[in-house]
Short mmCIF file of C-alpha atoms and ligand atoms in Angstrom, two decimals:
data_model
loop_
_atom_site.label_atom_id
_atom_site.label_comp_id
_atom_site.label_asym_id
_atom_site.label_seq_id
_atom_site.Cartn_x
_atom_site.Cartn_y
_atom_site.Cartn_z
CA MET A 27 47.01 67.56 87.65
CA LYS A 28 50.80 64.37 87.25
CA HIS A 29 51.61 66.44 84.33
CA LYS A 30 50.99 70.38 85.81
CA ASN A 31 54.04 68.68 89.26
CA LEU A 32 56.05 67.88 86.59
CA PHE A 33 55.49 71.03 84.95
CA ILE A 34 56.15 72.84 87.70
CA LEU A 35 59.61 71.18 88.58
CA GLY A 36 60.82 71.03 85.39
CA LEU A 37 60.48 74.93 86.00
CA ILE A 38 62.49 75.40 88.65
CA LEU A 39 65.04 72.64 87.65
CA ILE A 40 65.42 75.42 85.06
CA THR A 41 66.09 78.31 87.49
CA SER A 42 67.60 77.02 89.97
CA CYS A 43 70.42 75.54 86.90
CA SER A 44 71.01 78.99 86.16
CA ASN A 45 71.03 80.20 89.25
CA ASP A 46 74.56 78.35 89.51
CA VAL A 47 75.16 78.56 85.90
CA ALA A 48 75.49 82.54 86.24
CA GLU A 49 76.48 82.46 89.61
CA LYS A 50 79.56 80.50 88.48
CA MET A 51 79.55 83.16 85.68
CA SER A 52 79.65 85.64 87.58
CA ASP A 53 82.30 84.05 90.30
CA GLU A 54 84.28 83.47 87.51
CA ALA A 55 84.18 87.70 86.22
CA LYS A 56 85.33 88.33 89.03
CA ALA A 57 87.96 86.13 89.59
CA THR A 58 90.19 87.62 86.34
CA GLN A 59 88.43 91.20 85.95
CA THR A 60 90.50 93.99 86.56
CA TYR A 61 89.82 96.62 89.48
CA ASN A 62 91.29 99.88 89.99
CA TRP A 63 90.67 101.22 92.91
CA ARG A 64 90.94 105.00 94.94
CA LEU A 65 92.87 104.90 98.25
CA VAL A 66 92.60 108.85 99.69
CA THR A 67 94.60 109.45 102.77
CA ALA A 68 94.58 111.74 106.40
CA TRP A 69 98.65 112.57 105.26
CA PRO A 70 100.42 114.91 102.77
CA LYS A 71 101.60 112.88 99.28
CA ASN A 72 104.09 110.49 99.87
CA TYR A 73 104.80 111.62 103.72
CA PRO A 74 107.61 109.40 104.68
CA GLY A 75 106.08 106.42 107.24
CA LEU A 76 102.72 107.53 106.94
CA GLY A 77 102.34 108.14 103.82
CA MET A 78 104.41 105.80 102.05
CA ALA A 79 102.50 102.99 104.45
CA PRO A 80 99.64 103.17 102.12
CA GLU A 81 101.81 103.54 98.87
CA LYS A 82 103.66 100.56 99.77
CA ILE A 83 100.47 98.62 100.10
CA ALA A 84 99.63 99.82 96.16
CA GLN A 85 102.30 98.39 94.94
CA LEU A 86 103.01 95.38 96.82
CA VAL A 87 98.50 94.46 96.01
CA GLU A 88 99.40 95.38 92.32
CA GLU A 89 102.54 93.22 92.00
CA MET A 90 100.99 90.44 93.38
CA SER A 91 98.56 90.01 91.87
CA ASN A 92 100.45 90.29 88.33
CA GLY A 93 98.66 94.13 87.85
CA GLN A 94 94.74 91.96 88.73
CA MET A 95 94.19 94.74 90.80
CA LYS A 96 95.33 98.19 91.32
CA ILE A 97 95.28 101.29 93.52
CA THR A 98 95.60 104.62 93.16
CA VAL A 99 96.92 106.61 97.07
CA TYR A 100 95.48 110.39 97.78
CA GLY A 101 97.65 112.39 99.54
CA ALA A 102 94.80 114.67 102.12
CA GLY A 103 92.93 117.72 100.36
CA GLU A 104 93.46 115.91 96.68
CA GLN A 105 90.00 114.42 96.16
CA VAL A 106 89.33 114.42 100.82
CA PRO A 107 90.55 116.56 103.64
CA ALA A 108 92.55 114.75 105.61
CA PHE A 109 89.11 114.12 108.04
CA GLY A 110 86.84 113.51 105.02
CA VAL A 111 88.79 110.25 104.80
CA PHE A 112 86.34 108.49 107.25
CA GLU A 113 82.98 109.32 105.81
CA ALA A 114 84.48 109.40 102.19
CA VAL A 115 85.37 104.95 102.17
CA SER A 116 82.09 105.07 104.71
CA SER A 117 80.01 106.24 101.14
CA GLY A 118 81.37 104.60 99.03
CA SER A 119 83.10 106.89 97.41
CA HIS A 120 86.22 105.39 97.63
CA GLN A 121 86.32 102.07 98.57
CA MET A 122 90.04 102.37 100.49
CA GLY A 123 91.12 104.88 102.90
CA HIS A 124 94.53 105.27 105.66
CA SER A 125 94.29 107.29 108.67
CA GLY A 126 94.57 106.60 112.30
CA SER A 127 91.49 104.96 114.65
CA TYR A 128 91.40 108.34 116.37
CA PHE A 129 90.56 110.73 114.12
CA TRP A 130 86.83 109.34 114.80
CA LYS A 131 86.09 109.69 118.26
CA GLY A 132 83.39 112.06 117.21
CA LYS A 133 81.46 109.30 114.62
CA ALA A 134 82.80 106.61 117.11
CA PRO A 135 84.51 106.81 120.13
CA ALA A 136 85.14 103.64 120.66
CA ALA A 137 87.26 103.59 117.69
CA GLN A 138 90.26 105.39 119.79
CA PHE A 139 91.44 102.18 121.45
CA PHE A 140 92.53 101.24 117.70
CA SER A 141 95.44 103.74 117.42
CA GLY A 142 95.88 103.95 120.79
CA VAL A 143 95.13 105.40 124.36
CA PRO A 144 97.36 107.28 126.92
CA PHE A 145 100.04 104.90 129.10
CA GLY A 146 97.98 101.94 126.54
CA PHE A 147 99.31 99.22 123.99
CA THR A 148 103.50 99.87 122.66
CA SER A 149 103.19 98.59 119.17
CA ASP A 150 103.96 95.56 120.28
CA GLU A 151 101.18 94.93 122.52
CA ILE A 152 99.02 96.65 119.91
CA ASN A 153 99.46 94.03 117.54
CA ALA A 154 99.34 91.26 119.73
CA TRP A 155 95.94 92.18 121.58
CA VAL A 156 94.61 93.55 117.81
CA TYR A 157 95.76 90.06 115.62
CA LYS A 158 96.04 86.81 118.59
CA GLY A 159 93.66 88.80 121.44
CA GLY A 160 89.91 89.35 119.38
CA GLY A 161 90.91 93.30 119.18
CA LEU A 162 90.59 92.72 115.30
CA GLU A 163 87.29 91.09 115.20
CA ILE A 164 85.82 94.27 118.32
CA TRP A 165 86.74 96.90 115.71
CA ARG A 166 85.06 94.87 113.03
CA GLU A 167 82.16 95.63 114.64
CA ILE A 168 81.96 99.18 115.41
CA TYR A 169 83.13 99.73 112.12
CA GLU A 170 80.52 97.79 110.47
CA PRO A 171 77.41 100.03 111.04
CA PHE A 172 80.25 102.35 108.83
CA ASN A 173 80.24 100.05 105.91
CA ILE A 174 84.14 100.30 106.88
CA HIS A 175 86.06 96.99 106.90
CA PRO A 176 89.49 97.84 108.72
CA MET A 177 92.47 96.10 109.57
CA PRO A 178 95.62 97.40 110.96
CA ALA A 179 98.55 98.76 108.43
CA GLY A 180 101.21 100.06 110.39
CA ASN A 181 102.45 101.58 113.39
CA THR A 182 104.74 104.37 114.55
CA GLY A 183 106.71 102.65 117.68
CA THR A 184 106.44 105.36 121.36
CA GLN A 185 105.85 108.71 120.53
CA MET A 186 107.36 112.04 121.74
CA PHE A 187 105.30 114.32 124.07
CA GLY A 188 106.18 117.36 121.57
CA TRP A 189 107.59 120.48 120.40
CA PHE A 190 107.29 122.71 122.88
CA ASN A 191 108.16 126.94 123.48
CA LYS A 192 107.88 126.96 127.27
CA GLU A 193 109.00 124.68 129.84
CA ILE A 194 106.93 122.18 131.52
CA ASN A 195 107.64 122.29 135.02
CA SER A 196 105.07 120.89 136.62
CA LEU A 197 100.48 120.90 135.62
CA GLU A 198 100.42 125.47 136.73
CA ASP A 199 102.18 125.11 132.98
CA ILE A 200 99.94 123.00 131.07
CA LYS A 201 96.63 125.53 132.23
CA GLY A 202 95.78 127.55 129.39
CA LEU A 203 98.04 126.33 126.96
CA LYS A 204 96.97 125.51 123.33
CA MET A 205 98.21 121.87 121.94
CA ARG A 206 97.23 120.35 118.63
CA ILE A 207 96.91 116.91 120.52
CA PRO A 208 94.65 114.22 119.02
CA GLY A 209 92.37 111.23 120.62
CA VAL A 210 91.94 110.00 124.52
CA GLY A 211 95.16 112.40 124.52
CA GLY A 212 93.99 115.38 123.66
CA GLU A 213 91.10 114.79 126.40
CA VAL A 214 93.60 114.56 129.57
CA PHE A 215 95.03 116.78 128.76
CA LYS A 216 91.61 119.15 128.71
CA ARG A 217 90.98 118.57 131.84
CA ALA A 218 94.60 119.00 133.40
CA GLY A 219 93.83 122.75 132.33
CA GLY A 220 95.14 123.01 128.48
CA ILE A 221 93.48 123.21 125.35
CA PRO A 222 93.10 120.66 122.93
CA VAL A 223 92.82 121.16 119.17
CA THR A 224 93.18 118.92 116.59
CA LEU A 225 94.87 119.89 113.09
CA PRO A 226 95.96 117.49 110.00
CA ALA A 227 99.41 117.35 109.38
CA GLY A 228 99.63 120.09 106.75
CA GLU A 229 98.77 122.54 109.03
CA LEU A 230 100.29 121.86 112.17
CA PHE A 231 103.65 123.78 110.99
CA THR A 232 101.97 127.17 110.19
CA ALA A 233 100.06 127.06 113.04
CA LEU A 234 103.13 126.84 115.67
CA GLN A 235 105.19 128.65 113.95
CA THR A 236 101.74 131.24 113.82
CA GLY A 237 101.35 131.15 117.49
CA VAL A 238 97.72 129.45 115.97
CA ILE A 239 98.52 127.22 118.90
CA ASP A 240 101.28 127.24 121.42
CA ALA A 241 102.36 122.96 121.19
CA THR A 242 102.11 121.15 119.50
CA GLU A 243 102.69 116.67 119.03
CA TRP A 244 103.15 115.00 116.43
CA VAL A 245 104.54 112.07 115.97
CA GLY A 246 108.16 110.93 116.90
CA PRO A 247 112.06 112.63 115.43
CA TYR A 248 112.13 110.87 112.38
CA ASN A 249 108.35 112.42 110.49
CA ASP A 250 109.66 115.86 113.17
CA LEU A 251 112.50 116.26 111.83
CA THR A 252 110.74 117.13 108.18
CA PHE A 253 107.81 118.99 108.94
CA GLY A 254 110.20 121.52 110.67
CA PHE A 255 108.97 121.69 113.87
CA GLN A 256 112.40 122.80 115.25
CA GLN A 257 112.56 126.21 112.95
CA ALA A 258 109.86 126.90 115.48
CA ALA A 259 110.34 125.12 119.22
CA LYS A 260 112.71 125.35 121.05
CA TYR A 261 111.95 122.34 123.24
CA TYR A 262 111.27 118.74 123.22
CA TYR A 263 109.61 116.76 125.52
CA TYR A 264 108.97 112.81 126.16
CA PRO A 265 107.64 110.13 126.60
CA GLY A 266 105.39 109.63 124.84
CA TRP A 267 102.78 108.91 127.69
CA HIS A 268 99.56 110.18 124.99
CA GLU A 269 99.99 107.74 122.22
CA PRO A 270 102.54 104.63 123.58
CA GLY A 271 102.54 103.08 120.52
CA SER A 272 99.74 104.20 117.90
CA MET A 273 98.65 102.22 115.18
CA LEU A 274 97.03 103.28 111.87
CA GLU A 275 94.40 101.26 110.02
CA LEU A 276 93.28 100.74 106.13
CA LEU A 277 89.71 101.14 105.47
CA ILE A 278 88.09 99.45 103.18
CA ASN A 279 84.20 99.95 102.18
CA LYS A 280 82.23 96.80 102.66
CA GLU A 281 80.02 96.27 99.76
CA ALA A 282 84.18 96.89 98.38
CA TRP A 283 85.76 94.30 99.76
CA GLU A 284 82.34 91.91 99.61
CA SER A 285 82.94 92.16 95.53
CA LEU A 286 86.74 90.50 95.37
CA PRO A 287 87.66 87.38 94.75
CA LYS A 288 88.78 86.22 97.98
CA HIS A 289 92.59 85.91 96.00
CA LEU A 290 92.70 89.45 96.43
CA GLN A 291 91.40 89.73 99.91
CA VAL A 292 94.05 87.10 100.63
CA ILE A 293 96.21 89.91 99.00
CA ILE A 294 95.41 93.12 100.97
CA GLU A 295 95.32 91.20 103.94
CA THR A 296 99.02 90.26 103.33
CA ALA A 297 100.02 93.09 101.99
CA ALA A 298 98.33 95.84 104.89
CA LYS A 299 100.05 92.99 107.20
CA ALA A 300 104.05 93.28 106.43
CA VAL A 301 103.11 96.98 106.05
CA ASN A 302 101.99 97.24 109.81
CA GLN A 303 105.66 95.59 110.13
CA ASP A 304 107.56 97.59 107.27
CA THR A 305 106.07 101.15 109.11
CA LEU A 306 107.37 99.92 112.42
CA ALA A 307 110.66 98.96 111.65
CA GLU A 308 111.59 102.04 108.48
CA TYR A 309 110.12 104.14 112.81
CA THR A 310 112.18 102.24 114.74
CA ALA A 311 115.47 102.39 112.01
CA ARG A 312 115.64 105.76 111.96
CA ASN A 313 113.44 107.65 115.04
CA ASN A 314 117.31 107.98 116.43
CA ARG A 315 119.39 109.74 113.55
CA ALA A 316 117.01 112.50 113.46
CA LEU A 317 116.85 112.75 117.44
CA ARG A 318 120.20 113.80 116.97
CA GLU A 319 119.73 115.38 114.25
CA LEU A 320 118.11 117.57 115.97
CA ILE A 321 119.72 117.63 118.99
CA ASP A 322 124.00 118.26 117.58
CA VAL A 323 122.51 119.61 114.23
CA HIS A 324 119.40 122.33 114.96
CA GLY A 325 119.95 123.12 118.78
CA VAL A 326 116.91 121.62 119.86
CA GLU A 327 116.76 121.02 123.92
CA LEU A 328 115.31 117.52 125.35
CA ARG A 329 113.22 117.84 128.37
CA LYS A 330 111.60 115.47 129.91
CA LEU A 331 107.96 115.58 131.29
CA PRO A 332 108.86 115.15 135.89
CA ASN A 333 107.82 112.52 136.79
CA ASP A 334 105.29 114.28 139.09
CA VAL A 335 102.95 115.80 135.63
CA ILE A 336 103.51 111.86 134.23
CA ALA A 337 102.37 110.56 136.87
CA GLU A 338 98.96 113.57 137.34
CA PHE A 339 98.24 112.58 133.68
CA LYS A 340 97.49 108.67 134.19
CA VAL A 341 95.56 109.80 137.00
CA ILE A 342 94.08 111.35 134.84
CA ALA A 343 94.05 109.18 131.75
CA ASN A 344 92.88 106.55 133.67
CA GLU A 345 89.53 107.61 135.46
CA ILE A 346 88.54 109.23 131.61
CA MET A 347 88.90 106.24 130.69
CA GLU A 348 86.56 104.68 133.11
CA GLU A 349 83.53 107.23 132.77
CA ASN A 350 83.40 106.76 128.61
CA ALA A 351 83.30 103.24 129.35
CA ALA A 352 80.23 103.77 131.60
CA LYS A 353 78.67 106.83 129.67
CA ASP A 354 78.84 104.01 126.20
CA PRO A 355 78.61 100.58 126.12
CA THR A 356 80.15 100.18 122.53
CA VAL A 357 83.36 101.87 123.87
CA ASN A 358 82.78 99.29 127.28
CA LYS A 359 82.94 96.31 125.15
CA VAL A 360 85.80 97.56 124.25
CA TYR A 361 87.65 99.41 127.39
CA GLN A 362 86.50 96.10 128.97
CA SER A 363 89.11 94.25 126.16
CA TYR A 364 91.61 95.59 125.42
CA LYS A 365 91.99 96.30 129.79
CA ASN A 366 91.93 92.92 130.35
CA PHE A 367 94.55 92.41 127.82
CA HIS A 368 96.33 95.17 128.67
CA GLU A 369 97.26 93.53 132.49
CA GLU A 370 97.69 90.15 131.72
CA VAL A 371 100.55 91.08 129.15
CA SER A 372 101.84 94.38 131.45
CA ALA A 373 102.00 91.44 134.01
CA TYR A 374 104.88 89.53 131.66
CA HIS A 375 106.20 92.15 130.24
CA ALA A 376 107.42 93.33 133.23
CA ILE A 377 109.47 90.64 133.91
CA SER A 378 110.78 90.07 130.35
CA GLU A 379 111.23 93.47 128.02
CA ASN A 380 111.25 95.22 130.84
CA ALA A 381 113.69 93.28 133.11
CA PHE A 382 116.23 92.69 130.46
CA ILE A 383 115.48 97.17 129.03
CA GLU A 384 116.14 97.93 132.22
CA ALA A 385 119.54 95.94 132.92
CA ARG A 386 120.95 95.99 129.60
CA ASN A 387 121.03 100.22 130.45
CA ASN A 388 122.59 99.82 133.54
CA1 LIG B 22 100.95 111.83 117.71
#
């Protein structure tokens, strides 16, 4: 009996030792093996700002990892369509993706808060909410069932309302207007009487020029100039009430993420954070010069939406956000976090950023 027990004890020791050894060896192999990953995007290849953000992440990761990790970036349509990015990363056919979370409202309605919602956060505020206000934890919870680990990876700053061939003097002028406008902004546009459509970036110019759509929003002067919207529409409207500081996302397949050694995870997170900031700086630096060119060289007519139209959009936006939250507990969870943070940050920004900008401009 005694001998038998000793024998079993011995077996247990041998088995647990060999497990430890195997685990240690696999950790060592993970730490030194090379990784070749594929990243699909919702943007045209090498597109300024949006498309260059994942290219910069790939470059930083390769350099910081001393070549241990190489990420190949594909433009929209090269491997999967622009709106197939989420599914590609979720299924694991591609380890990484770069996009905007409001494209996935059909799959996860709560996702939209992490690119931006009408009258929501500016770029600075959404960074504060996501990094320091609990936003990132909720975002990861929402993407978990889809097998995706998300993180911020770029920001466009405040966008423009967009391109029109007729003037908008009242909500009447919105009625029946077919406009490319994604996310909650599109829902607001619909309730105001318009017809929102979602089209990928690469199809926008032709759709506007051929009259498939009457109007489009895209990003801001820096990006809009490169697409040549000035050749297809006369009026350029502001402010971008629908996208006050849109965040871009880096999507990582969860198993792929968990297969990485810790140091490569830290490198990816650091690269994404650096590019989140760098992209915003690029937009801030380039937008005004591009706007001057649109007006001075191309004769674009800049227009501000009438205040009462903006006020009506705001009423509708709040109604829709409340309704969406009441319908879906996940949306409600994000909405409550968003709303509390929005109230706090707006109160302080009223007497800091906003008061200062007003003082500077007057
Ligand atoms: Ca936009």
